[in-house]
Coordinates of C-alpha atoms and ligand atoms in Angstrom, one line a residue:
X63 CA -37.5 1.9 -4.7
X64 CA -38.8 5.7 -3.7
X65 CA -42.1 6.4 -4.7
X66 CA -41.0 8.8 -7.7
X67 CA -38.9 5.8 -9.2
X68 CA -41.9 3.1 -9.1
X69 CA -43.8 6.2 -10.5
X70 CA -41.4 6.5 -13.4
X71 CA -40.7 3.1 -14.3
X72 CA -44.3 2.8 -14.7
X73 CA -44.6 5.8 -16.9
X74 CA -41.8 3.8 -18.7
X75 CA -43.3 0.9 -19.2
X76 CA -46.6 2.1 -20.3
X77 CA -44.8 4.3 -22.8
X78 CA -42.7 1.5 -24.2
X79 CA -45.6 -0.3 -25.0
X80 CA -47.5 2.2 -26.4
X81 CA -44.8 2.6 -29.0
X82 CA -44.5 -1.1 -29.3
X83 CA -48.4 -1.3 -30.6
X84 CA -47.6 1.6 -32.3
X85 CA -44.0 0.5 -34.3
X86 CA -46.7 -3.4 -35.2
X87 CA -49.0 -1.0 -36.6
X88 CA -46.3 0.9 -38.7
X89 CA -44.7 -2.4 -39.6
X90 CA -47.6 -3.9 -40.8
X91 CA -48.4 -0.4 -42.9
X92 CA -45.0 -0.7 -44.6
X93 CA -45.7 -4.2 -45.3
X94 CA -48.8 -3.7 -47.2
X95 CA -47.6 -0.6 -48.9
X96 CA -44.6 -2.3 -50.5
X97 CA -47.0 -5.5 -51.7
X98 CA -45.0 -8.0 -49.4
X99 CA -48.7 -8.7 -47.5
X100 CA -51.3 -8.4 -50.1
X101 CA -53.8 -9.4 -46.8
X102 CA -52.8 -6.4 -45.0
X103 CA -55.1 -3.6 -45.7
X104 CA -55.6 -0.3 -44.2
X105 CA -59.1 -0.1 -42.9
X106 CA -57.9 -3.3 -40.8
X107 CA -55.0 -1.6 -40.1
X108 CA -56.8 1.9 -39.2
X109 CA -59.4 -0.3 -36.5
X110 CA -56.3 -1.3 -34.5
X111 CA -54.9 1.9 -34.8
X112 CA -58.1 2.8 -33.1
X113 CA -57.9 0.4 -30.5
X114 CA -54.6 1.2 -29.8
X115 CA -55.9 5.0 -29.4
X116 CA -58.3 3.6 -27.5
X117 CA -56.0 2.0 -25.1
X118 CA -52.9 4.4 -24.7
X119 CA -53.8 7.9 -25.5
X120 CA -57.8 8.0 -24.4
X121 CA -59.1 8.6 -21.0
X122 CA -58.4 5.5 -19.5
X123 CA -54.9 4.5 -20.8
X124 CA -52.0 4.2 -18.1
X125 CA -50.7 7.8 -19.0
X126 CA -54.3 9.1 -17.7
X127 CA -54.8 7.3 -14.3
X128 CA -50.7 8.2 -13.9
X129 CA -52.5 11.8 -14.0
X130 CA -54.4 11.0 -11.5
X131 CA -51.7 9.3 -9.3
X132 CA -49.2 12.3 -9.3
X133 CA -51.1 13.6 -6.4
X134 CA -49.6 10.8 -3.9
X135 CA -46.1 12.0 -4.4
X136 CA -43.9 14.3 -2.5
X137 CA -44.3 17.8 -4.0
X138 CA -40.4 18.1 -4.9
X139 CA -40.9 14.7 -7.0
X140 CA -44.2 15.6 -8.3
X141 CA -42.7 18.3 -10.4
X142 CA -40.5 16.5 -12.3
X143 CA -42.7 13.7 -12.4
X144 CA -45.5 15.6 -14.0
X145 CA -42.9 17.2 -16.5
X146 CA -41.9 13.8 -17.9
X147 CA -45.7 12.5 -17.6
X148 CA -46.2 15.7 -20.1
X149 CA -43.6 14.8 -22.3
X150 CA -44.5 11.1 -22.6
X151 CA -48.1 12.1 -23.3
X152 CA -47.3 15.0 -25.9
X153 CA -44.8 12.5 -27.5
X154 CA -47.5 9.6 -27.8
X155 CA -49.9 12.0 -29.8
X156 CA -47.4 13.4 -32.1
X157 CA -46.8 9.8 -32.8
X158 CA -50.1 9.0 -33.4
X159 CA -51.3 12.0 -35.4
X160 CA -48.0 11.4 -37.8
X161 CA -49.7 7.8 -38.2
X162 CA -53.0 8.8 -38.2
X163 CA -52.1 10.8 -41.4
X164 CA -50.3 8.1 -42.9
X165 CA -53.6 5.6 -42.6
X166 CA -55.2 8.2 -44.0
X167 CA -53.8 8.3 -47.4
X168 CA -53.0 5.2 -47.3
X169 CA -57.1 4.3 -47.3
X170 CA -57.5 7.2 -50.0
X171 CA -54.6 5.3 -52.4
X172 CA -57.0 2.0 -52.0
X173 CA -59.5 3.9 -53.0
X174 CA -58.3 5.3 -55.6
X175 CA -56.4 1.9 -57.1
X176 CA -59.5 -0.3 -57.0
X177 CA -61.2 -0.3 -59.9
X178 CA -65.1 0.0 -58.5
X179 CA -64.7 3.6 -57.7
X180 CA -68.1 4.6 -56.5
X181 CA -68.3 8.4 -57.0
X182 CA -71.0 9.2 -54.4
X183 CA -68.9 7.6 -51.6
X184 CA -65.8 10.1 -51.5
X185 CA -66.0 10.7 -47.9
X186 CA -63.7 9.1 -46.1
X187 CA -64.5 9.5 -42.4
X188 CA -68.2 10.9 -41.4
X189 CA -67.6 14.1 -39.3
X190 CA -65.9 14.0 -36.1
X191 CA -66.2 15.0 -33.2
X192 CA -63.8 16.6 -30.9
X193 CA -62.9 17.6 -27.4
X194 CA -64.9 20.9 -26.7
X195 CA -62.8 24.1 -26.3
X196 CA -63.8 24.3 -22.4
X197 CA -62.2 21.2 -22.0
X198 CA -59.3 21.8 -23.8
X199 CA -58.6 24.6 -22.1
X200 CA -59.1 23.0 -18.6
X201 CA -56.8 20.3 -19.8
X202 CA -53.8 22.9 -20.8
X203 CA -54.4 24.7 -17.5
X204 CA -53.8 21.6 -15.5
X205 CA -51.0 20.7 -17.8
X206 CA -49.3 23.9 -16.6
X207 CA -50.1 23.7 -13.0
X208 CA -48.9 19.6 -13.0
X209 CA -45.7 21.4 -14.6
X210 CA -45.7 23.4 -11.5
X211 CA -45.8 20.7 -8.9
X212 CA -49.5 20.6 -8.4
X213 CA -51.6 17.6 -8.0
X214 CA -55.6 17.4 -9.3
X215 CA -58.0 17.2 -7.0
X216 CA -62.1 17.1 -7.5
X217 CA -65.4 17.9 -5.6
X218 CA -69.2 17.2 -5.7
X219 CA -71.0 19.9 -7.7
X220 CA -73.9 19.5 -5.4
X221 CA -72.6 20.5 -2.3
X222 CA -74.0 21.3 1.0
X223 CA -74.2 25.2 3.1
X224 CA -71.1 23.7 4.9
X225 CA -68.4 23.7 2.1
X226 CA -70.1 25.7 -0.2
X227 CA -70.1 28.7 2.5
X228 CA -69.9 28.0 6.6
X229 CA -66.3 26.3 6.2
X230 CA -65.2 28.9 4.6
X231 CA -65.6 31.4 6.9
X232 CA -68.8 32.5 5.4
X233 CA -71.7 31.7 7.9
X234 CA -75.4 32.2 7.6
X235 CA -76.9 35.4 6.9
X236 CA -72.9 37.2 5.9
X237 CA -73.5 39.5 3.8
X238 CA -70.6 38.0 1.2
X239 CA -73.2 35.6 0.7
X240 CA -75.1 38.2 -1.7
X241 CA -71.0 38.0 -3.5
X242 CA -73.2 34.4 -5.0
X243 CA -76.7 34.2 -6.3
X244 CA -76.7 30.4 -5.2
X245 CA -79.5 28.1 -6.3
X246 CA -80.6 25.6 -4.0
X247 CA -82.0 22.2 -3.5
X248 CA -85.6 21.1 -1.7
X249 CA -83.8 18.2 -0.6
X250 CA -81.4 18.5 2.6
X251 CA -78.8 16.3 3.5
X252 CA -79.7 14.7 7.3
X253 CA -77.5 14.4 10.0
X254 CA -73.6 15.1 10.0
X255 CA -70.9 14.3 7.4
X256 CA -68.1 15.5 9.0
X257 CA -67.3 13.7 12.6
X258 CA -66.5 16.8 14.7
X259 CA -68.4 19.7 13.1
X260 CA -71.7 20.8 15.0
X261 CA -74.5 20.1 12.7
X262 CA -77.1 22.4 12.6
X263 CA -80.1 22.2 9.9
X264 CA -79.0 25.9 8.2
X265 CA -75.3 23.8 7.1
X266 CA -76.9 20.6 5.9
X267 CA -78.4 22.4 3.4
X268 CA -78.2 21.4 0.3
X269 CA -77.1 24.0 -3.1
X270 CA -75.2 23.8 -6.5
X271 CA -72.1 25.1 -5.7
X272 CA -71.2 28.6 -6.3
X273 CA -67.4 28.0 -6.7
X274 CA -64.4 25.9 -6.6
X275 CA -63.4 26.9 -3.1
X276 CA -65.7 24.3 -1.1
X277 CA -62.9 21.6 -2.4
X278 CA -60.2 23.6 -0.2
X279 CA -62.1 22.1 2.5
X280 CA -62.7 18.8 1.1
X281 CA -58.7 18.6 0.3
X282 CA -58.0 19.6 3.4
X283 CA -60.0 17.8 5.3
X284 CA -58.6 14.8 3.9
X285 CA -54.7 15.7 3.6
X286 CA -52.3 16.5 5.8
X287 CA -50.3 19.9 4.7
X288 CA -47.8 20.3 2.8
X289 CA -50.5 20.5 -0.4
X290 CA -50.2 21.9 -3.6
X291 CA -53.5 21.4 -5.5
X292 CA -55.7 22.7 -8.4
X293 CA -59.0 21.8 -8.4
X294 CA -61.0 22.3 -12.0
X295 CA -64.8 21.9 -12.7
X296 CA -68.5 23.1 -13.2
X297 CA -69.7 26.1 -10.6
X298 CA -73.2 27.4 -10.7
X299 CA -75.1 31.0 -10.1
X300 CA -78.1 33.0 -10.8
X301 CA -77.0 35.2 -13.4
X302 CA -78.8 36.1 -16.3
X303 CA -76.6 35.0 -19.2
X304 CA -74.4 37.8 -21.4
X305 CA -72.0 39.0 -23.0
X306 CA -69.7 38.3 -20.2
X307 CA -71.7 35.8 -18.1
X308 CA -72.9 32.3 -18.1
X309 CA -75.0 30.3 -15.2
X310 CA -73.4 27.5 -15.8
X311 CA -69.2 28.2 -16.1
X312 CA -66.0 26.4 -15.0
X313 CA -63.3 27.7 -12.7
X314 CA -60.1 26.2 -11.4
X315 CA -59.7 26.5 -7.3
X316 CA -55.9 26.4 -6.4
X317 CA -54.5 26.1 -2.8
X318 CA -51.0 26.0 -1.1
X319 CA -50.4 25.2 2.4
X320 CA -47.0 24.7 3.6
X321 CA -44.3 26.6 5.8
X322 CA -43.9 29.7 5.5
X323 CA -45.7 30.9 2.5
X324 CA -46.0 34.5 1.8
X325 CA -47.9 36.8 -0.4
X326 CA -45.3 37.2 -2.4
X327 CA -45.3 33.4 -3.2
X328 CA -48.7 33.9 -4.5
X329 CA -47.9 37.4 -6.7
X330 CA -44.9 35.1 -8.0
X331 CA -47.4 31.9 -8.9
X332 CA -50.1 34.1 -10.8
X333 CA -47.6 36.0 -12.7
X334 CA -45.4 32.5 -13.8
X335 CA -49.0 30.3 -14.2
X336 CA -49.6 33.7 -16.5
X337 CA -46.5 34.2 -19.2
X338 CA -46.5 30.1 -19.1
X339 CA -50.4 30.2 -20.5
X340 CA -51.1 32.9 -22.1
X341 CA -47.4 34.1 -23.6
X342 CA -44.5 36.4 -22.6
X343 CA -46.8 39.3 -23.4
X344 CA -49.6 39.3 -20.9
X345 CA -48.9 40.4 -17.4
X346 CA -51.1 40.1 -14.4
X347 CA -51.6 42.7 -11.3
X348 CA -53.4 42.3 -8.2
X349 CA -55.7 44.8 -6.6
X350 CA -56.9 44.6 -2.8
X351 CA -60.2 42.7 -2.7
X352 CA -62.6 41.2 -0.1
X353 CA -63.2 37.4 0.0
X354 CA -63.8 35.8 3.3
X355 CA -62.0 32.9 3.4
X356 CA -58.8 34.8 2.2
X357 CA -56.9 37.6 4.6
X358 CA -55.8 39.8 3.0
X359 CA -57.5 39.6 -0.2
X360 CA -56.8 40.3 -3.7
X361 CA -58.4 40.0 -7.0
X362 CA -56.7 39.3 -10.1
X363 CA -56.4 40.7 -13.5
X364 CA -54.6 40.3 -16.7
X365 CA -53.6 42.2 -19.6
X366 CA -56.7 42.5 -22.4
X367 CA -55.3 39.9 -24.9
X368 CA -58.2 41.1 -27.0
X369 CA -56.2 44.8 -27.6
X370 CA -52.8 44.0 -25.7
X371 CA -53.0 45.9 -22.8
X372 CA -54.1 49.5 -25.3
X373 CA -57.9 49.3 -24.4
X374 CA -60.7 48.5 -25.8
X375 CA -64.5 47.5 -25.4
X376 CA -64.1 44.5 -23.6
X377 CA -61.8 45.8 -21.3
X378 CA -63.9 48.8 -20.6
X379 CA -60.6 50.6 -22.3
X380 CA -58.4 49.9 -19.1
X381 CA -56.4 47.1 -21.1
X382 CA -57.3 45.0 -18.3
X383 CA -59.6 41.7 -17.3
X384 CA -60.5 40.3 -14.2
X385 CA -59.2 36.8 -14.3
X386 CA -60.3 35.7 -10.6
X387 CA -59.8 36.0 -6.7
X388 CA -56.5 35.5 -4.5
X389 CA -55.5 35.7 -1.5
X390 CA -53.7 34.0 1.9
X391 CA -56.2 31.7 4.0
X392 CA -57.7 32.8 6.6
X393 CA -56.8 31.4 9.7
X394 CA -60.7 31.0 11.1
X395 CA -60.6 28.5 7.8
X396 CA -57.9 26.4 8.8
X397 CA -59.3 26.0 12.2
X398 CA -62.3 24.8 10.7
X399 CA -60.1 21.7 9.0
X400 CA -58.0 21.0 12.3
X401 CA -54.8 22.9 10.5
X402 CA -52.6 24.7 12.9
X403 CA -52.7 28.6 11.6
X404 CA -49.6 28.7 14.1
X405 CA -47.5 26.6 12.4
X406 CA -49.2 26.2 8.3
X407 CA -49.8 29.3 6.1
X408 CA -51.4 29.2 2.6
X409 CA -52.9 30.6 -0.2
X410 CA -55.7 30.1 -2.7
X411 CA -57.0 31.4 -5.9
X412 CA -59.5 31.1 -7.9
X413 CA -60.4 32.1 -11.4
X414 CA -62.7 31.3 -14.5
X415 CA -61.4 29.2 -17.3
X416 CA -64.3 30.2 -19.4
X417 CA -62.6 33.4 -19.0
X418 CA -59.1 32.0 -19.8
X419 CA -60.5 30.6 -23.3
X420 CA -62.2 33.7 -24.0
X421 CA -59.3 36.2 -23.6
X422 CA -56.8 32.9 -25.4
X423 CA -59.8 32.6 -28.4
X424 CA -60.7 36.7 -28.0
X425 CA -64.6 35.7 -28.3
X426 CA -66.3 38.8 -27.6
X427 CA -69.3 36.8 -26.5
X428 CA -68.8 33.7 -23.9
X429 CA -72.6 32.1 -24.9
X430 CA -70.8 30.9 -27.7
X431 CA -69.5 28.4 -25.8
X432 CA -73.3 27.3 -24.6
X433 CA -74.5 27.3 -27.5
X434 CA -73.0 23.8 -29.2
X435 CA -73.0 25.3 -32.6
X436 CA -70.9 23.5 -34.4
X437 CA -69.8 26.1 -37.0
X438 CA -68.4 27.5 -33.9
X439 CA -67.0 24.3 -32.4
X440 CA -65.2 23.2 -35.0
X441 CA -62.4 26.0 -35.5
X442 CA -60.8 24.4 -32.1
Ligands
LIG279 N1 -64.1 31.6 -4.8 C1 -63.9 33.0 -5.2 C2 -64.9 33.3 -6.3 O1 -65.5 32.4 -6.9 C3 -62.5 33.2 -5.8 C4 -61.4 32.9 -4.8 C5 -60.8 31.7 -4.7 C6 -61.0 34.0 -4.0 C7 -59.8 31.5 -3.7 C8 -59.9 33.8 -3.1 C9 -59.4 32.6 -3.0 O2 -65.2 34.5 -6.5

């Protein structure tokens, strides 16, 4: 069996039984409803619903680590492996949010039958929590990149002068190091973690990193080219929080290395990652930028969504926002991983998903999403 079969009939089998533990709970629902099982009620019925949550749609059910696993496979079978991953998943939870509903009233028509009615106890469920917006957001961007062939990856947020800056072409004293106000450990890491690098004490350093890119290097460090990888998480800077900055933000690092891979593989990827998140009505541009791990450069920018594209205050009135940075690697950073610059070419980008949830949400001011107020939270 390839690889993308034993992937799929897998995917099957965990999504058979999902719906299996899904059709018992139904069953059972119909059971009680029609008086056939008088022992069948539905706050028993809504904890193994819960369980069943638990086990097939929450972070650790078989759809989840399948996530995970789409990275091992060949980027031709990863595509339409992840499309059918996404269309198990997004099945599952309309499932469960159709049952879900019917619990719910089914629990409010106990309720209101039995005859002890206490009227101070009308709540059904205490309030709920939810998956932030950040998240959400991260989670819908690597929906659309999985849909585009590309596998997860992850690095340490703290993260030593090596990856963080050296590997990438940046080394001590650059002046593109004053592009990041980095904040740094006391603590240094001793001696080398990479076998044939040259230690020196300056690149043991230790730092919260400033941006997704150090996992370039850790990705490629570890796997052989071709790769097609996003990389989301938690980056870290100096700034002084406002309207349009946060210390603490997330980005999402992406990186292709394969044959022959032009620029205008990487104009085509922005634009199509673009209309598929944000809608047939918001276009992106580049613009020539510097970044030092990237030759040539570019930095990215989509219409406002705020005034679509007409101007406005948070645009500056050019009716358009910076989304990230782009560009092909730079050969000096493949030779750092052992990748021949002869024979791979890439490219990488890089861009804020705080951003991406502000211009979806049009928040004019991103410390909302610091600020945990739940008045806030809850309309997402
Ligand atoms: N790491 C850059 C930043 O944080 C963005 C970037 C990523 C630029 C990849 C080019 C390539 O500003």
């Amino acid at each position: 069996m390839s690889q993308e079969q034993e992937f799929l009939s897998r995917l099957a089998s965990a999504h058979s039984q999902a719906l299996e533990g899904l059709q018992s709970i139904a069953v059972q629902l119909e059971a009680g409803a029609s008086g056939d099982d008088e022992s069948i009620n539905a706050s028993k019925l809504t904890q193994e619903f819960n369980v069943w949550k638990e086990r097939y749609v929450g972070k650790k059910a078989p759809v989840a680590s399948l996530k995970k696993e789409l990275g091992l496979l060949d980027p031709a079978s990863r595509r339409h492996a992840g499309a059918e991953l996404n269309r198990v998943r997004d099945e599952l939870l309309d499932r469960a949010q159709e049952l879900g509903e019917r619990l719910v009233s089914a629990r409010l028509g106990t309720l209101q039958s039995s005859s002890r009615i206490d009227m101070t106890e009308l709540a059904l469920d205490s309030f709920r929590g939810h998956i932030h917006l950040i998240t959400q957001t991260r989670d819908e961007l690597e929906d659309v990149f999985i849909g585009m062939g590309y596998s997860i990856q992850e690095g340490p947020e703290v993260e030593t002068d090596w990856y963080n800056f050296e590997a990438l072409n940046i080394p001590p004293d650059h002046p593109a190091r004053g592009m990041f106000d980095t904040f740094y450990l006391k603590e240094s890491v001793r001696g080398t973690q990479d076998g044939d690098r040259p230690s020196s004490s300056s690149s043991n350093k230790l730092l919260l990193r400033t941006h997704t890119s150090p996992v370039q290097i850790h990705t490629m460090s570890e796997y052989k080219p071709p790769i097609y990888m996003v990389a989301p998480g938690k980056v870290y800077r100096r700034d002084t929080p406002d309207a349009r900055h946060i210390p603490i933000f997330n980005q999402i690092e992406g990186l292709v290395v394969d044959k022959n891979i032009t620029f205008a593989d990487l104009a085509g990827t922005i634009e199509s990652f673009t209309t598929k998140y944000f809608g047939q009505d918001i276009h992106s541009r580049l613009r020539p930028a510097f970044f030092p791990f990237t030759e040539p450069s570019a930095e990215f920018e989509i219409t406002c969504a705020i005034c679509s594209g007409s101007g406005c205050r948070t645009c500056s009135g050019t009716g358009w926002i910076e989304l990230g940075g782009c560009g092909m690697v730079d050969p000096n950073v493949f030779e750092h991983v052992g990748i021949d610059p002869e024979v791979w070419s890439g490219f990488a980008f890089g861009f804020g998903i705080d951003r991406c949830a502000q211009m979806r949400h049009s928040l004019v001011d991103m410390r909302v999403l610091l600020a945990n107020d739940v008045r806030f939270l809850e309309q997402f």
